[in-house]
Tab-separated table of N, CA, C and O in Angstrom:
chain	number	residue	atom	x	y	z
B	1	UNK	N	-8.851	16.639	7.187
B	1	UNK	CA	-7.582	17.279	7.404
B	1	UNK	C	-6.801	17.254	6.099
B	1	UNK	O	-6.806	16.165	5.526
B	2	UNK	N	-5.944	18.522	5.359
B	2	UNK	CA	-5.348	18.778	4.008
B	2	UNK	C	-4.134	18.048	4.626
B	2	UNK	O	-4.164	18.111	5.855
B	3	UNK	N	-3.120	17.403	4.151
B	3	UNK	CA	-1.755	17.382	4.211
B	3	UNK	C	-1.402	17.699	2.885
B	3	UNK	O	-2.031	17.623	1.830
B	4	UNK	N	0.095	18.187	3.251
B	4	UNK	CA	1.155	18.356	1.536
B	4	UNK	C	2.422	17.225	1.688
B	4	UNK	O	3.185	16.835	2.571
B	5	UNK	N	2.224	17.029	0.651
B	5	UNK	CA	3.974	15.408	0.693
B	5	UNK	C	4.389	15.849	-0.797
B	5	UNK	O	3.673	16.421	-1.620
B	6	UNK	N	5.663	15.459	-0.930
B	6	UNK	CA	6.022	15.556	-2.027
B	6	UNK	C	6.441	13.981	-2.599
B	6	UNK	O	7.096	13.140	-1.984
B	7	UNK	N	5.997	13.890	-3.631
B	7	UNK	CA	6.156	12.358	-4.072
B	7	UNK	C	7.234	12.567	-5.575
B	7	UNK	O	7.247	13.442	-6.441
B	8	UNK	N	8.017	11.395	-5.381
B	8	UNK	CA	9.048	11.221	-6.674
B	8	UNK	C	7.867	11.555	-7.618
B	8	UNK	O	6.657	11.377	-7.474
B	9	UNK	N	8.851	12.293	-9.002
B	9	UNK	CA	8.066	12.540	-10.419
B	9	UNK	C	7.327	11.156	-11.031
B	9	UNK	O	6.319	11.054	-11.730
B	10	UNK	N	8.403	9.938	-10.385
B	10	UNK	CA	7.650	8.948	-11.484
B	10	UNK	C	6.269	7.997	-10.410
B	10	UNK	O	5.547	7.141	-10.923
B	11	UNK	N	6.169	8.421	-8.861
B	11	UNK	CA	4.975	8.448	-8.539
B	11	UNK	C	3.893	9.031	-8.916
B	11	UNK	O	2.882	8.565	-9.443
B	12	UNK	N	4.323	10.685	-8.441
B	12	UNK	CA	3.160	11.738	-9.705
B	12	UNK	C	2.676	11.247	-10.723
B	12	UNK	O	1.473	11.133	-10.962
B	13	UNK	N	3.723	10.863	-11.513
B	13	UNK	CA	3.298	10.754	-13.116
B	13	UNK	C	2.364	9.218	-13.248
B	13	UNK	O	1.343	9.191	-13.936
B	14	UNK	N	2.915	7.857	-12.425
B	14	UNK	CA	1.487	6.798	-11.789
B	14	UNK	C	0.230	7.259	-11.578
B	14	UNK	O	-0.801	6.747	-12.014
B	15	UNK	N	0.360	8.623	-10.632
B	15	UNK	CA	-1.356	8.774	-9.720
B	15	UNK	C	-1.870	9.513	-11.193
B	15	UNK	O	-2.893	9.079	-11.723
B	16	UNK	N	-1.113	10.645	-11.823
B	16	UNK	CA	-1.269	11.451	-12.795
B	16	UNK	C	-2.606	10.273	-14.007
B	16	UNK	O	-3.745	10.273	-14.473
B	17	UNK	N	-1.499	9.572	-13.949
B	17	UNK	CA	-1.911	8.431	-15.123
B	17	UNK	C	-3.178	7.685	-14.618
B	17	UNK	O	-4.183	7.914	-15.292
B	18	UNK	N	-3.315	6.925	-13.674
B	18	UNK	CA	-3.822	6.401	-12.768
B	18	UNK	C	-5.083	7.093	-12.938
B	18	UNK	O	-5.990	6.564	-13.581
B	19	UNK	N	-5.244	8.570	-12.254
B	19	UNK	CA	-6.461	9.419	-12.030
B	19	UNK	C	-7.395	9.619	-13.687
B	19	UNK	O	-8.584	9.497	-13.979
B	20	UNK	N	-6.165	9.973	-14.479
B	20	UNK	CA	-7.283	9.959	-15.967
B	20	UNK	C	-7.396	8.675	-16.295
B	20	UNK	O	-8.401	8.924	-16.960
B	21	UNK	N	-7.278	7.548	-16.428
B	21	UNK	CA	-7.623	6.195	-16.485
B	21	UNK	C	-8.792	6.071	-16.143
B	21	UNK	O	-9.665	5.501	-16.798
B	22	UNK	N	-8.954	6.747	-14.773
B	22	UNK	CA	-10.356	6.139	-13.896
B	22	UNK	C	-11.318	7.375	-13.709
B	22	UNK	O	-12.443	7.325	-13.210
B	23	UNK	N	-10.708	8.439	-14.174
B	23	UNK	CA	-11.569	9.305	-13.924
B	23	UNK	C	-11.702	9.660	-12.426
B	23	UNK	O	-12.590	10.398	-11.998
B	24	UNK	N	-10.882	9.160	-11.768
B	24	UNK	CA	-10.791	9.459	-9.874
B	24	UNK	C	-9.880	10.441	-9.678
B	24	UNK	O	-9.297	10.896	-10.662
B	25	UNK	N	-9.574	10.984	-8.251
B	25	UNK	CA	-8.886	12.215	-8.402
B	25	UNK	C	-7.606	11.769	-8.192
B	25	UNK	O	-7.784	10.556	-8.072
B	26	UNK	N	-6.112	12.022	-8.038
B	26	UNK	CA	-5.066	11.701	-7.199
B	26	UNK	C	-5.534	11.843	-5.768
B	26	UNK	O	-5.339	10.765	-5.207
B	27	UNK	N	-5.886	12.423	-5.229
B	27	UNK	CA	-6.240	12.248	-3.390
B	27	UNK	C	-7.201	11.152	-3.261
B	27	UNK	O	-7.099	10.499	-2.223
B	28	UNK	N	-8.086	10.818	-4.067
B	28	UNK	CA	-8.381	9.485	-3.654
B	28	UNK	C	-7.868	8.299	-3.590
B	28	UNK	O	-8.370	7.387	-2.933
B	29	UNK	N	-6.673	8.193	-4.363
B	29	UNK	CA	-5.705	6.948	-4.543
B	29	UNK	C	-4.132	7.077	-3.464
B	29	UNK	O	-3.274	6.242	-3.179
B	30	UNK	N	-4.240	7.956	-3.242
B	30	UNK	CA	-3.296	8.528	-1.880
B	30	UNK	C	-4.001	7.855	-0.871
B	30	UNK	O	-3.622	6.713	-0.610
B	31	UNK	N	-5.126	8.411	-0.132
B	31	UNK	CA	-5.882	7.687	0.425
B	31	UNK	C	-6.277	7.010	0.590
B	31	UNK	O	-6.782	6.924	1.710
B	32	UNK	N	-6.421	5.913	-0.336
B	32	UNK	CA	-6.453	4.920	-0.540
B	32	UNK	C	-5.514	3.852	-0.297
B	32	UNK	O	-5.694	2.705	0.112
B	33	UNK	N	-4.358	4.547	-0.676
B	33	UNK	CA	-2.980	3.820	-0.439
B	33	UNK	C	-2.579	3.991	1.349
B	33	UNK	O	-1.736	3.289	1.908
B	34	UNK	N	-3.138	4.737	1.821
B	34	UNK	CA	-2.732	5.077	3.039
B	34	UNK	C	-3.570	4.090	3.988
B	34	UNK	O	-3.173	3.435	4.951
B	35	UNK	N	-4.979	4.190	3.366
B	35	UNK	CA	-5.938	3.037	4.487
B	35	UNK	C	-5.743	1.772	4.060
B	35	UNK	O	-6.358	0.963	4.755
B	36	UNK	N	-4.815	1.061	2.752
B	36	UNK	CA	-4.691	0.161	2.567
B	36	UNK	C	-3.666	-0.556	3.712
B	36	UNK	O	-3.755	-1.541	4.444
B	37	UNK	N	-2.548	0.581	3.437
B	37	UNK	CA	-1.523	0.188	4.474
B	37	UNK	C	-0.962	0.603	5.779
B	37	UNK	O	0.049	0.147	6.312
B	38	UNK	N	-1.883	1.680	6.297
B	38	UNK	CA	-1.351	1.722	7.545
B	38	UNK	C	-1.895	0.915	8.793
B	38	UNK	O	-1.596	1.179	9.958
B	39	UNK	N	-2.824	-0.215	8.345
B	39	UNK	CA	-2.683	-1.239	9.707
B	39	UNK	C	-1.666	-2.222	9.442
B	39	UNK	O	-1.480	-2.969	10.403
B	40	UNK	N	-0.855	-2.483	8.299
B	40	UNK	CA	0.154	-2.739	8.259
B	40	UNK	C	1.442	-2.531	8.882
B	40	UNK	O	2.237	-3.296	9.429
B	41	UNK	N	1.429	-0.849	8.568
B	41	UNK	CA	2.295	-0.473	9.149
B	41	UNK	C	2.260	-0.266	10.958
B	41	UNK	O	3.307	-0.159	11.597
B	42	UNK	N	1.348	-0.247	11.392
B	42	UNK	CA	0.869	-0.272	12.977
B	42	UNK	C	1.253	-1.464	13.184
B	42	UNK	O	2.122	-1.394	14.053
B	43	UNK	N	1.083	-2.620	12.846
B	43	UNK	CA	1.322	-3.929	13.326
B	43	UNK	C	2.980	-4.187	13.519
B	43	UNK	O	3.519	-4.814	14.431
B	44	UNK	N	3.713	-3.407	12.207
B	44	UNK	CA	5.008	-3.484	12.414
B	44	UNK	C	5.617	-3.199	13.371
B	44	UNK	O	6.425	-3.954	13.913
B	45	UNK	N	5.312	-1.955	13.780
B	45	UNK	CA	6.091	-1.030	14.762
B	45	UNK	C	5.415	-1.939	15.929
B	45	UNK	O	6.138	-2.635	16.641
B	46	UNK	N	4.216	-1.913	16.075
B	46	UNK	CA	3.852	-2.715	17.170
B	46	UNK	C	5.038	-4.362	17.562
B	46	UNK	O	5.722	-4.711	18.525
B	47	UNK	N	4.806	-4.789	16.565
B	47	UNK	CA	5.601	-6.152	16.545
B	47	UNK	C	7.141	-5.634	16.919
B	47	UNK	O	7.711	-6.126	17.893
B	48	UNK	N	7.874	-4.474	15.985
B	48	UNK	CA	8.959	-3.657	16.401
B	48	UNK	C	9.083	-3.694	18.519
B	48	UNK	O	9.879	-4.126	19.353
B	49	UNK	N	8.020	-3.100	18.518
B	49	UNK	CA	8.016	-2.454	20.260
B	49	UNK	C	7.919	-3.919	20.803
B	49	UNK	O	9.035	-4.322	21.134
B	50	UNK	N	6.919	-4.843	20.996
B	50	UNK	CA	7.034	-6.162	21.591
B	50	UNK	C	8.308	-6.672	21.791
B	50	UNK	O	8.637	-7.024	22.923
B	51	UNK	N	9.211	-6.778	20.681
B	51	UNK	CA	10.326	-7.512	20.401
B	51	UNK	C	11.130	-6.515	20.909
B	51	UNK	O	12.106	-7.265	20.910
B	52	UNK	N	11.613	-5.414	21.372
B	52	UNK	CA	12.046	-4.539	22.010
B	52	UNK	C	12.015	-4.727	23.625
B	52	UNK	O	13.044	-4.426	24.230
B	53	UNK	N	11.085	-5.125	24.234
B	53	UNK	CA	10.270	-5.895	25.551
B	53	UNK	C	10.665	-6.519	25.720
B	53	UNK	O	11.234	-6.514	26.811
B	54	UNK	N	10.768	-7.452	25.043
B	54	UNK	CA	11.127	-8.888	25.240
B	54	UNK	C	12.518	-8.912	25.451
B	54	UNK	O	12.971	-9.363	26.503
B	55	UNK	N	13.302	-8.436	24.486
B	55	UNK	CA	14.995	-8.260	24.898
B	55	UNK	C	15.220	-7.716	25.667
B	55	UNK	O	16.215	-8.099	26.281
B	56	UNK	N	14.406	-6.290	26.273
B	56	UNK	CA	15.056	-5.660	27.562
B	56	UNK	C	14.482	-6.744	28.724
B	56	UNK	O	14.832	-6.467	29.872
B	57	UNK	N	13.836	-7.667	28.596
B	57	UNK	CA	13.261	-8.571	29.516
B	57	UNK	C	11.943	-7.434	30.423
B	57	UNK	O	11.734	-7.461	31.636
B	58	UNK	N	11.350	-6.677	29.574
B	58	UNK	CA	10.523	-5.983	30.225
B	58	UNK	C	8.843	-6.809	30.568
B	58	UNK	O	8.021	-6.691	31.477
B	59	UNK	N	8.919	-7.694	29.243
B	59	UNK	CA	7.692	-8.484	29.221
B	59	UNK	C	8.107	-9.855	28.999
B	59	UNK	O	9.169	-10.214	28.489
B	60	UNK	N	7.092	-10.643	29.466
B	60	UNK	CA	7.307	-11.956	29.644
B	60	UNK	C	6.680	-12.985	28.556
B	60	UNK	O	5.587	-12.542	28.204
B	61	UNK	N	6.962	-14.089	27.963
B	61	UNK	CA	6.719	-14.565	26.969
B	61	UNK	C	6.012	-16.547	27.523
B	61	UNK	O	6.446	-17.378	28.321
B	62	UNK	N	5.088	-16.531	26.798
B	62	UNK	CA	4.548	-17.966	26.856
B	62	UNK	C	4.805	-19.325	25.773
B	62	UNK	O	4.890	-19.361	24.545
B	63	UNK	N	4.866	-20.146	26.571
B	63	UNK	CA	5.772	-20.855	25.152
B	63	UNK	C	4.137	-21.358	24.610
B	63	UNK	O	3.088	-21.255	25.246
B	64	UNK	N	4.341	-21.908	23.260
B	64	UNK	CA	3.245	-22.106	22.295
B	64	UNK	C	2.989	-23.452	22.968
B	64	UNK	O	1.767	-23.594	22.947
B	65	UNK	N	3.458	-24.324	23.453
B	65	UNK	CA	2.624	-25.455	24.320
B	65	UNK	C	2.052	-24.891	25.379
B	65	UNK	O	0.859	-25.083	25.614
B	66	UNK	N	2.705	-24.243	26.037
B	66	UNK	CA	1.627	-23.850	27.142
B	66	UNK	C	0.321	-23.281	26.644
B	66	UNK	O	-0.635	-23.662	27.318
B	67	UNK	N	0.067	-22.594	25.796
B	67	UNK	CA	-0.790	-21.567	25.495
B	67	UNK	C	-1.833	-23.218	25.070
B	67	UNK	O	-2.764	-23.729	25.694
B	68	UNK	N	-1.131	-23.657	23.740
B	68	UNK	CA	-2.205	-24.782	23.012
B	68	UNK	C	-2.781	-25.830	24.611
B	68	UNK	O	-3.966	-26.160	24.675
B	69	UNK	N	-1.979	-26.157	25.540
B	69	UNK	CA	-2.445	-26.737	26.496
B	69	UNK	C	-3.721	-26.228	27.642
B	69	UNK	O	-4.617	-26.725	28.324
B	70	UNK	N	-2.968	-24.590	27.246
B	70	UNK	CA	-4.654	-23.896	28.127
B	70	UNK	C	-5.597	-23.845	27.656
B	70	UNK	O	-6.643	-23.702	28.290
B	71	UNK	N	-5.521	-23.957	26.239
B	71	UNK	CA	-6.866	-23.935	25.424
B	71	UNK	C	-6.872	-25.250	24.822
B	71	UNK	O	-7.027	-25.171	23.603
B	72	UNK	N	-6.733	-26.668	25.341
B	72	UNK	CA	-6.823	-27.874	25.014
B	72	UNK	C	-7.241	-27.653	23.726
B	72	UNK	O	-8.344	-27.575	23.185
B	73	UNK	N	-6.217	-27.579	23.400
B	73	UNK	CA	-5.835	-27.648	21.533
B	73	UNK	C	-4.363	-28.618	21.458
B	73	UNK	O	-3.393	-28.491	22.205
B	74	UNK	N	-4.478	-29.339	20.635
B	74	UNK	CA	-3.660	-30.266	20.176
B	74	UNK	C	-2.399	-29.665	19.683
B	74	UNK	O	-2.561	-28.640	19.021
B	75	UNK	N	-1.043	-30.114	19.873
B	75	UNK	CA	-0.253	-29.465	19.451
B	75	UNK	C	0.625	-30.079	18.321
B	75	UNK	O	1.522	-29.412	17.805
């Protein structure tokens, strides 16, 4: 799939630099940057939505002794 983004000049001018350095293209270092960080960013929003739950009291929470006690782990 193509996408178009527009990136600040002094990003351009990084990948610009970046790509003749290595001889790689700019879309590979885009891409790169994107699979680096978007399970990052999934975890956030995820962690975002949980904590959202939790204040509307939609989901219910376990305290960390209970949990270490179900799995006879030392606390």
């Amino acid at each position: 799939m193509t996408y178009s983004i527009r990136l600040p000049l002094e990003i351009e001018n990084r990948l610009e630099f970046l790509s003749i350095q290595t001889g790689r293209t700019k879309s590979f270092y885009v891409k790169e940057a994107i699979i680096e960080h978007l399970d990052e960013i999934e975890d956030i929003y995820l962690s975002e939505q949980r904590l959202e739950d939790i204040r509307a009291v939609k989901t219910q929470t376990i305290p960390l002794q209970d949990v270490m006690k179900r799995y006879d782990m030392d606390c």
